[in-house]
Every structure is written in structure tokens, then in C-alpha cells.
Short mmCIF file of C-alpha atoms in Angstrom, two decimals:
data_model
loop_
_atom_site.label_atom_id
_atom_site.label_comp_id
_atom_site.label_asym_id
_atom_site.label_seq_id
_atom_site.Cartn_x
_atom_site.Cartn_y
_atom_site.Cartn_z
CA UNK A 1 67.60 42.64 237.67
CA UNK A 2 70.28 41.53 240.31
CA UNK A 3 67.30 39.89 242.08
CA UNK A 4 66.08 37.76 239.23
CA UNK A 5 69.29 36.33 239.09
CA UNK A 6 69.49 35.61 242.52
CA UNK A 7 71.65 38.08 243.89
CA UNK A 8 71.58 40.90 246.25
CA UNK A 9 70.50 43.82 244.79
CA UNK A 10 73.95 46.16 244.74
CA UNK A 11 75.49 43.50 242.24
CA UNK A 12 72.93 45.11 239.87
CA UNK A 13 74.43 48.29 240.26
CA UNK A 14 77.75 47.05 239.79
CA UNK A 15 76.94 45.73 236.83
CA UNK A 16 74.76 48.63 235.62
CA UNK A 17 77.55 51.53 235.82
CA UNK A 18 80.66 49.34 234.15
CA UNK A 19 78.79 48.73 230.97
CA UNK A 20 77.99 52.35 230.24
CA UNK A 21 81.36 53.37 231.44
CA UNK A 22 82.77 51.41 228.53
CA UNK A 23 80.25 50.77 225.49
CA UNK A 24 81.09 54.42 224.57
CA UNK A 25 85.10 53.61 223.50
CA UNK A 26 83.68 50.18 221.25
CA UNK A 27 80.31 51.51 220.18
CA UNK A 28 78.78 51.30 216.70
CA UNK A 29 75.12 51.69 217.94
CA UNK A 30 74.34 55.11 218.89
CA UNK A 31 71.24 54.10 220.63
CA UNK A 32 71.83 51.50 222.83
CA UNK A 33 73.90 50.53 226.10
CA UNK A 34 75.81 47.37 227.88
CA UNK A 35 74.15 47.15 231.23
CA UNK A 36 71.76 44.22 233.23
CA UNK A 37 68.97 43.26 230.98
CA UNK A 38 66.09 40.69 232.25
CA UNK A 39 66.26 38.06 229.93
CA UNK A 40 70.34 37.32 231.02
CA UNK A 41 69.75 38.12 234.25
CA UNK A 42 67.35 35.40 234.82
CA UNK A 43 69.43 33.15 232.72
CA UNK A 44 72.22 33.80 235.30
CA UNK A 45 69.80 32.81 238.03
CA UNK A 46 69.48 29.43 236.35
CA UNK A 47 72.86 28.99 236.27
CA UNK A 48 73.47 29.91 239.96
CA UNK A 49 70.36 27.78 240.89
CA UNK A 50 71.94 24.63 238.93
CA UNK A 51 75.26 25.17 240.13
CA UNK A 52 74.26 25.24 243.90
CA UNK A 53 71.54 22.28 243.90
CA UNK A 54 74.14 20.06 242.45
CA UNK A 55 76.85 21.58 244.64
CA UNK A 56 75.25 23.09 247.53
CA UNK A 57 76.85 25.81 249.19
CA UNK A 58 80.43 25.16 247.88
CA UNK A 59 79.89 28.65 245.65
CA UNK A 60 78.25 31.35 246.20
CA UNK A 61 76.01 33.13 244.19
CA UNK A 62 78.16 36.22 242.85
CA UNK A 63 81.52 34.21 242.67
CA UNK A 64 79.20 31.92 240.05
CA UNK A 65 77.88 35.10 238.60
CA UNK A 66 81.42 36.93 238.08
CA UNK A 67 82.72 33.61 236.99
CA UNK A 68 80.05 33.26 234.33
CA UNK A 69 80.58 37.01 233.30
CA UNK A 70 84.75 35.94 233.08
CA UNK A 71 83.94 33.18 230.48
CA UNK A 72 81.23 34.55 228.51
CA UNK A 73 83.58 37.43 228.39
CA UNK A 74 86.43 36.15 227.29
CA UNK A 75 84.38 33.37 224.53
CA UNK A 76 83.25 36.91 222.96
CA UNK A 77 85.95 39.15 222.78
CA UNK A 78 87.47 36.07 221.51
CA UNK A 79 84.86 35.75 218.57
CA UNK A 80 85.24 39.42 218.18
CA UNK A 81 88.69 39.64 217.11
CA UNK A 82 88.70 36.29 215.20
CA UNK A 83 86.02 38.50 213.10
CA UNK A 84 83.39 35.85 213.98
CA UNK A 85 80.64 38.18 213.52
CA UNK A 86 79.51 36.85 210.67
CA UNK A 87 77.86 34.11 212.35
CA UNK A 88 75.23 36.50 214.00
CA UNK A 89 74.35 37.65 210.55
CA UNK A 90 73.52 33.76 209.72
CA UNK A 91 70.86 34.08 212.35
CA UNK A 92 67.19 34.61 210.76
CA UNK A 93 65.07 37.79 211.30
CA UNK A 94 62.08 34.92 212.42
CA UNK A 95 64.51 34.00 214.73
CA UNK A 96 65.31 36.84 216.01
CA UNK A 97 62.30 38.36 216.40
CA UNK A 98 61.12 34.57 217.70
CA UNK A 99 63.81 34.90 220.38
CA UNK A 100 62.85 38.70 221.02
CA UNK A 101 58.82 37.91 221.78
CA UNK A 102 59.71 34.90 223.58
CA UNK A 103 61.86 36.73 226.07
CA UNK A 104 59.28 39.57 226.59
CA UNK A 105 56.61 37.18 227.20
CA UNK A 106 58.93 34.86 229.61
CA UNK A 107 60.12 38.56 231.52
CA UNK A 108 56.32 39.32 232.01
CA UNK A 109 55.26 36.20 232.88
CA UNK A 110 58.24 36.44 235.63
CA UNK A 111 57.38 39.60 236.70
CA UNK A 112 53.66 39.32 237.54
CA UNK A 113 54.45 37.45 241.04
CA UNK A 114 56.06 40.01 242.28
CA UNK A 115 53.74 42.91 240.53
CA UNK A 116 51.26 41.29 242.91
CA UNK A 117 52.71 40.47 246.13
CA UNK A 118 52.93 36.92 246.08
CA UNK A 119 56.61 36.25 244.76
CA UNK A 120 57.62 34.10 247.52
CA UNK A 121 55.08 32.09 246.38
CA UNK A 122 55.82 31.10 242.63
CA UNK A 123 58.84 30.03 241.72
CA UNK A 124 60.02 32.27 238.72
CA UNK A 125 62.51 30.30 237.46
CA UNK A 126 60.23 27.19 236.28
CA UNK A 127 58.83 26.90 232.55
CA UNK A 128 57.06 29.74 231.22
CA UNK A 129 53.99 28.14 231.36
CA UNK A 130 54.13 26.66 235.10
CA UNK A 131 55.09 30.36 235.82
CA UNK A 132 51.45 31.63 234.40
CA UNK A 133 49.61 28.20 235.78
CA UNK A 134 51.46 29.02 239.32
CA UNK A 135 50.46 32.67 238.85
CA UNK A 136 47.18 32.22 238.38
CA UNK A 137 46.36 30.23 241.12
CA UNK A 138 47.75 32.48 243.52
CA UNK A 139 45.39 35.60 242.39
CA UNK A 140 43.71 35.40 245.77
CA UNK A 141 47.16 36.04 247.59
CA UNK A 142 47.54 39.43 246.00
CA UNK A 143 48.81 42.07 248.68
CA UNK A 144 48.67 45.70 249.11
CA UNK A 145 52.30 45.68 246.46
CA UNK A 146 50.04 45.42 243.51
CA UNK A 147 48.32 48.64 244.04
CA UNK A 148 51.92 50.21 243.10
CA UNK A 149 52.90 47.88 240.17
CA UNK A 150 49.42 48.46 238.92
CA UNK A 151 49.32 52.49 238.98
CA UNK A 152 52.91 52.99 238.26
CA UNK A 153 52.12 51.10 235.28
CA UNK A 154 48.99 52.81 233.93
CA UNK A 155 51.30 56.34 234.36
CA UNK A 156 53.78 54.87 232.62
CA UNK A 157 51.82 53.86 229.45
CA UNK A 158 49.39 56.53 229.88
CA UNK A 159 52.25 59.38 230.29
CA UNK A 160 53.94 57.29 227.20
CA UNK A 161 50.58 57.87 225.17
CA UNK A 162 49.87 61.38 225.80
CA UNK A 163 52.99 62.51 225.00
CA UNK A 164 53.23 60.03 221.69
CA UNK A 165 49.78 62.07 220.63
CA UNK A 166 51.37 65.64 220.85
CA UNK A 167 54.82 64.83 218.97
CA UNK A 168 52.72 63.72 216.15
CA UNK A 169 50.13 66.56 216.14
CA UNK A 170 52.29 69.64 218.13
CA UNK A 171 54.99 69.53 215.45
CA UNK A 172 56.44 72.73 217.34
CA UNK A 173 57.23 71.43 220.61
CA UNK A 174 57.69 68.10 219.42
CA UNK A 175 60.95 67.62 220.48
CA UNK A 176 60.28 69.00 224.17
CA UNK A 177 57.66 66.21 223.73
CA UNK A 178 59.85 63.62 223.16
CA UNK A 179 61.92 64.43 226.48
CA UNK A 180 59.19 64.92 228.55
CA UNK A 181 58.05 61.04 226.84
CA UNK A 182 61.96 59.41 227.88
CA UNK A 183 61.47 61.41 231.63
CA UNK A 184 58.53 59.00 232.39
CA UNK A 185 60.81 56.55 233.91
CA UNK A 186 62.51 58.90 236.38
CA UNK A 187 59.70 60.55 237.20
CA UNK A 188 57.79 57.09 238.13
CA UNK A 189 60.73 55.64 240.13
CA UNK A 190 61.02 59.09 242.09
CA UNK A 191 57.93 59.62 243.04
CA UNK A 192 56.46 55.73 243.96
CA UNK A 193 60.17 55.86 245.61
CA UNK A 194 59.51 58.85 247.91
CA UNK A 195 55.72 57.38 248.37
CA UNK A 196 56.87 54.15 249.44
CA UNK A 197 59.29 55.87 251.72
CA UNK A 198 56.18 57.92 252.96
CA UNK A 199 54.39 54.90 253.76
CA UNK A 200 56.84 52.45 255.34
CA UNK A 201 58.26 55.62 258.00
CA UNK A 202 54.75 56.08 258.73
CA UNK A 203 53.82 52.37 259.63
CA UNK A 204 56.52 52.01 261.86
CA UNK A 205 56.24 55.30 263.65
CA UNK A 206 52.43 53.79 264.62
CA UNK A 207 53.23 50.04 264.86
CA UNK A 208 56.99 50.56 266.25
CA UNK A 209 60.64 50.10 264.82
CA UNK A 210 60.71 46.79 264.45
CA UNK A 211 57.17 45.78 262.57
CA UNK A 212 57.13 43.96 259.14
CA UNK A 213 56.78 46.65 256.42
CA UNK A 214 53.37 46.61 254.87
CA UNK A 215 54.47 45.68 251.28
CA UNK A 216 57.99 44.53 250.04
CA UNK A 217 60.60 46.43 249.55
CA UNK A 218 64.58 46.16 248.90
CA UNK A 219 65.62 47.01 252.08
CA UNK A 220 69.55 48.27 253.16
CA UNK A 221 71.53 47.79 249.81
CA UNK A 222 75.50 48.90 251.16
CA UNK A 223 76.74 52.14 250.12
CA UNK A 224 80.34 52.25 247.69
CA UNK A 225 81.94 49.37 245.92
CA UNK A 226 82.36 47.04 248.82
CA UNK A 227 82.97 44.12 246.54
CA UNK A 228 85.40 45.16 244.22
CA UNK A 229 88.58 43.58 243.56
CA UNK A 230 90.01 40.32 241.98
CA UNK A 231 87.40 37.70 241.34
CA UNK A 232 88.50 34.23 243.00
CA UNK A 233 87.90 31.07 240.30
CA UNK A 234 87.37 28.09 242.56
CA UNK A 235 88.79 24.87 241.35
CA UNK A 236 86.22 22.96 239.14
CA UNK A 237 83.87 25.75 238.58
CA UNK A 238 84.34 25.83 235.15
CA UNK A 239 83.48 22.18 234.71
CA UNK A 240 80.18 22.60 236.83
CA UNK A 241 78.77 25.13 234.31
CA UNK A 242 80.38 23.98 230.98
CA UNK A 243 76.85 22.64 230.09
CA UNK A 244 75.70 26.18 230.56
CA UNK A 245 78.14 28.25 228.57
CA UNK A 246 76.56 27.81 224.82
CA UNK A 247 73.20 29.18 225.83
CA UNK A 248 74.85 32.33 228.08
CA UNK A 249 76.84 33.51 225.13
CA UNK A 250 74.22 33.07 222.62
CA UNK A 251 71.50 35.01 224.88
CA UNK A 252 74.32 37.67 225.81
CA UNK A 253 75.26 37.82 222.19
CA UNK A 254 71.65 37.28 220.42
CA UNK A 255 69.81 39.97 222.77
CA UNK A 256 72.72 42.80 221.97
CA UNK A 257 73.13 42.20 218.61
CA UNK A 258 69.23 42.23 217.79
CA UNK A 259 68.01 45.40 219.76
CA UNK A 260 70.82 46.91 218.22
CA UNK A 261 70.47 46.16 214.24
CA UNK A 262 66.55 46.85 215.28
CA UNK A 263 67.92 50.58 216.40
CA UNK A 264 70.09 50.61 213.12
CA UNK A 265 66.87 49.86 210.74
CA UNK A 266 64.80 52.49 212.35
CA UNK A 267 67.54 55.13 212.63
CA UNK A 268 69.05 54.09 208.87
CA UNK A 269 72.93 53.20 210.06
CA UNK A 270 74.64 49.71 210.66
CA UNK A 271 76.50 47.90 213.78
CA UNK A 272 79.65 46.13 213.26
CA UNK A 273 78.89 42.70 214.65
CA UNK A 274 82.75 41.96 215.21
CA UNK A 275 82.90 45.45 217.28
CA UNK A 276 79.87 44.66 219.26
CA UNK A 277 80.87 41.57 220.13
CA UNK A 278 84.48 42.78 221.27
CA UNK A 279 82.42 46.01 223.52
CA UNK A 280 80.55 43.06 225.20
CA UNK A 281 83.45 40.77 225.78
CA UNK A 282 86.03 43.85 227.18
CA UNK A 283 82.75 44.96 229.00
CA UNK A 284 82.45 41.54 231.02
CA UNK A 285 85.91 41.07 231.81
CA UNK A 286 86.87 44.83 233.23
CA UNK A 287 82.80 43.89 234.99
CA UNK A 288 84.87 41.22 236.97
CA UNK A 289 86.86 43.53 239.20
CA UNK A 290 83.47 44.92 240.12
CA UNK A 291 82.08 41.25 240.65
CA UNK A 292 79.42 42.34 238.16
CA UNK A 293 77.42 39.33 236.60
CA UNK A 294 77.20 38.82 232.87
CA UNK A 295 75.88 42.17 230.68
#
């Protein structure tokens, strides 16, 4: 996630462990979390991208990131406790479900580059549909990277579908079922982890120390909270990404508030709009001593 908005990936994690440190004191959704999601973290990238072709190197990307995650921050705690939330509820289900199948399609468009191998070579950030024109001409510069997108995948929905089949029709261990169904994810990451691990200690014990690893991978990411502290707000900031503050807090705002009432409809309870937009808006802010990026 910290990669597709442009920023090393640790940022990521500092964002990541904030939001479920705090969600559980605000929470009215049982079932969901405050954390990185794609669809913001790409719109961050656009920001960042913006901000630095019309400035150059003047910010850097996570001071534009934890500045972004300051205002949207403080805009919705704000709406929160002038009991704004009624706004949200003005929003359409089309809408929301438009906005919801939009942003899957515009994640997997954006993730298919580097599924294959060949993200250097698309820029991710373009139109939706320049993204799948790009991607599709590069097909012939798929590398050896796809072969674990492709099979992790397959686990994944194959492990998802097995275990889908035996809650409905082993009512007794059903529930063990379901666990064993949520473990997929660990069990994937783990495993293609240690694999890829495997494979790149391997290649350089033949090819020596310093030979380009056979597929991409993350690399060093630092160890500890090496960036924590005060966030700096350089002078005129603000101004340079005014233009992009209604569309941050609506897709910061919009994405939360829908996956949640979705949770509430299948699980028969309802979310506090006002609440969830304070838990979002106290999340951000506290985020900035961790120079997380807008969750």
C-alpha cells in the first residue's frame, strides 16, 4: 500500500499499526478496522505526484503524505463533532456501490503490472483505462514475478472455496472452517515469503553477493519507528494541495463509511456516522507523530 502511494514501504507499517491501535476506543463497527487501504493509498500517490511535478523536490513524499493525513484529519473529526454525519447518509446506495466497483476495478487494473513483472513499465497512476491499454501491451514483458502472483492467487481463492463448501455442508466443524477460511492470508504471505527468501539466498550464493535478484522484491525496510516524531508543515503546502482536499476526505470518508454499513446489513447492527467519522479524524492526527499517510 505504502508503495502505491509512492512511499517507502515502512510508512505502510506506520500507518497500518496506529489505526488498529485506536479504532477500538471510537468503534461502532465490530467488523472492520482503520488501517492503509488501496483505493486512498493510490489517491495519496496522486497527490504526492502533483505536488512534486509542480514543485519539484521542494517536499518530499511522506512530509506531503503526513501533511495530507493532518488535514484530512482534522476536516473529519471536525465534521464528526459538528454531527455532520448526516451528510454520508444523503449519499445513494448506487453510489456507493458505484464508487465501491469502481475502486475494485481501478485497484486491479493497478495491480496487474506488478502481478506480472513489468511495473516499471506502466505507469499506474494514469486513467483506468490507459492502465489496461498500457497493460496489455506489455504482456510479452512478463517476468519470472508472475509465476508467484499467479499461484498465490489460485491458493488463495481455491483455499477460500474449499473451505466456503464445508461450512455450508460440515455444519459441525463449521466454525473451525471458518478460521481455517480467514488463515488463508497468513498462510500465503508465510509461505511465498519464506519461498522467495529460498530463492533469492540461493541465486546469490551461485551468481555472487552482489547479482540482481531474479524477481522483485521489497528489499531492506528499517527496523523500529525511525520516523516518528513531530511532523514539519512547510510554508505553502497547504495551498499546493487545496485543490486536492475535497476528493481525499470524500474517498477517506466514502470508503469507511460504506464497507462498514455493508458489515452492519449483513451482521443486522448500525454505525454511527458522526462516531466513525470522529475514529477516522483522531486516527489521522495521533497517525502524524508516526508520519503515517492518510487511513
Amino acid at each position: 500500500y505504502a508503495q502505491l502511494a509512492g512511499l517507502p514501504a515502512e510508512y505502510g507499517l506506520y500507518s497500518a499499526f496506529v489505526g488498529v491501535f485506536i479504532y477500538c476506543f471510537f468503534a461502532t463497527s465490530k467488523d472492520v478496522s482503520i488501517g492503509p487501504v488501496a483505493v486512498m493509498s493510490m489517491q495519496v500517490g496522486k497527490v504526492v505526484a502533483r505536488i512534486q511535478d509542480h514543485n519539484g523536490d521542494k517536499y518530499s513524499a511522506p512530509v506531503i503524505a503526513t501533511v495530507l493525513a493532518f488535514i484530512c484529519g482534522v476536516i473529519s473529526l471536525g465534521l464528526g463533532l459538528l454531527r455532520l454525519g448526516f451528510l454520508l447518509e444523503l449519499i445513494s446506495m448506487p453510489a456507493v456501490l458505484a464508487f465501491m466497483s469502481g475502486s475494485a476495478f481501478s485497484i486491479i487494473v493497478g495491480q496487474v503490472p506488478a502481478l506480472m513483472g513489468y511495473n516499471k513499465l506502466v505507469n499506474t497512476r494514469d486513467a483506468s483505462y490507459k492502465v489496461v491499454i498500457n497493460s496489455l501491451k506489455h504482456l510479452p514483458d512478463t517476468k519470472v514475478d508472475a509465476a508467484f502472483g499467479l499461484i498465490c492467487l489460485f491458493i488463495l481463492y481455491f483455499w477460500k472455496y474449499i473451505c466456503g463448501y464445508l461450512i455450508d455442508h460440515d455444519k459441525r466443524r463449521s466454525r473451525f472452517w471458518f478460521y481455517a477460511q480467514n488463515l488463508r492470508h497468513c498462510f500465503v504471505i508465510v509461505f511465498a515469503t519464506l519461498i522467495s527468501w529460498g530463492a533469492v539466498y540461493s541465486y546469490r550464493k551461485t551468481h555472487g553477493s552482489s547479482a540482481k535478484n531474479p524477481f522483485s522484491i521489497i528489499g531492506k525496510v528499517p527496523a523500529g519507528l525511525k520516523h516518528t516524531g513531530l511532523m514539519t508543515l512547510p510554508d505553502g503546502i497547504i495551498n499546493d494541495m487545496a485543490s486536492e482536499l475535497p476528493v481525499s476526505v470524500i474517498i477517506l470518508l466514502l470508503e469507511h463509511i460504506s464497507i462498514s454499513k455493508s458489515f452492519g446489513r449483513v451482521n443486522d447492527y448500525k454505525i454511527v456516522p458522526d462516531q466513525e467519522m470522529i475514529a477516522i479524524g483522531v486516527t489521522n492526527l495521533i497517525g502524524t507523530f508516526f508520519n503515517a499517510y492518510p487511513a
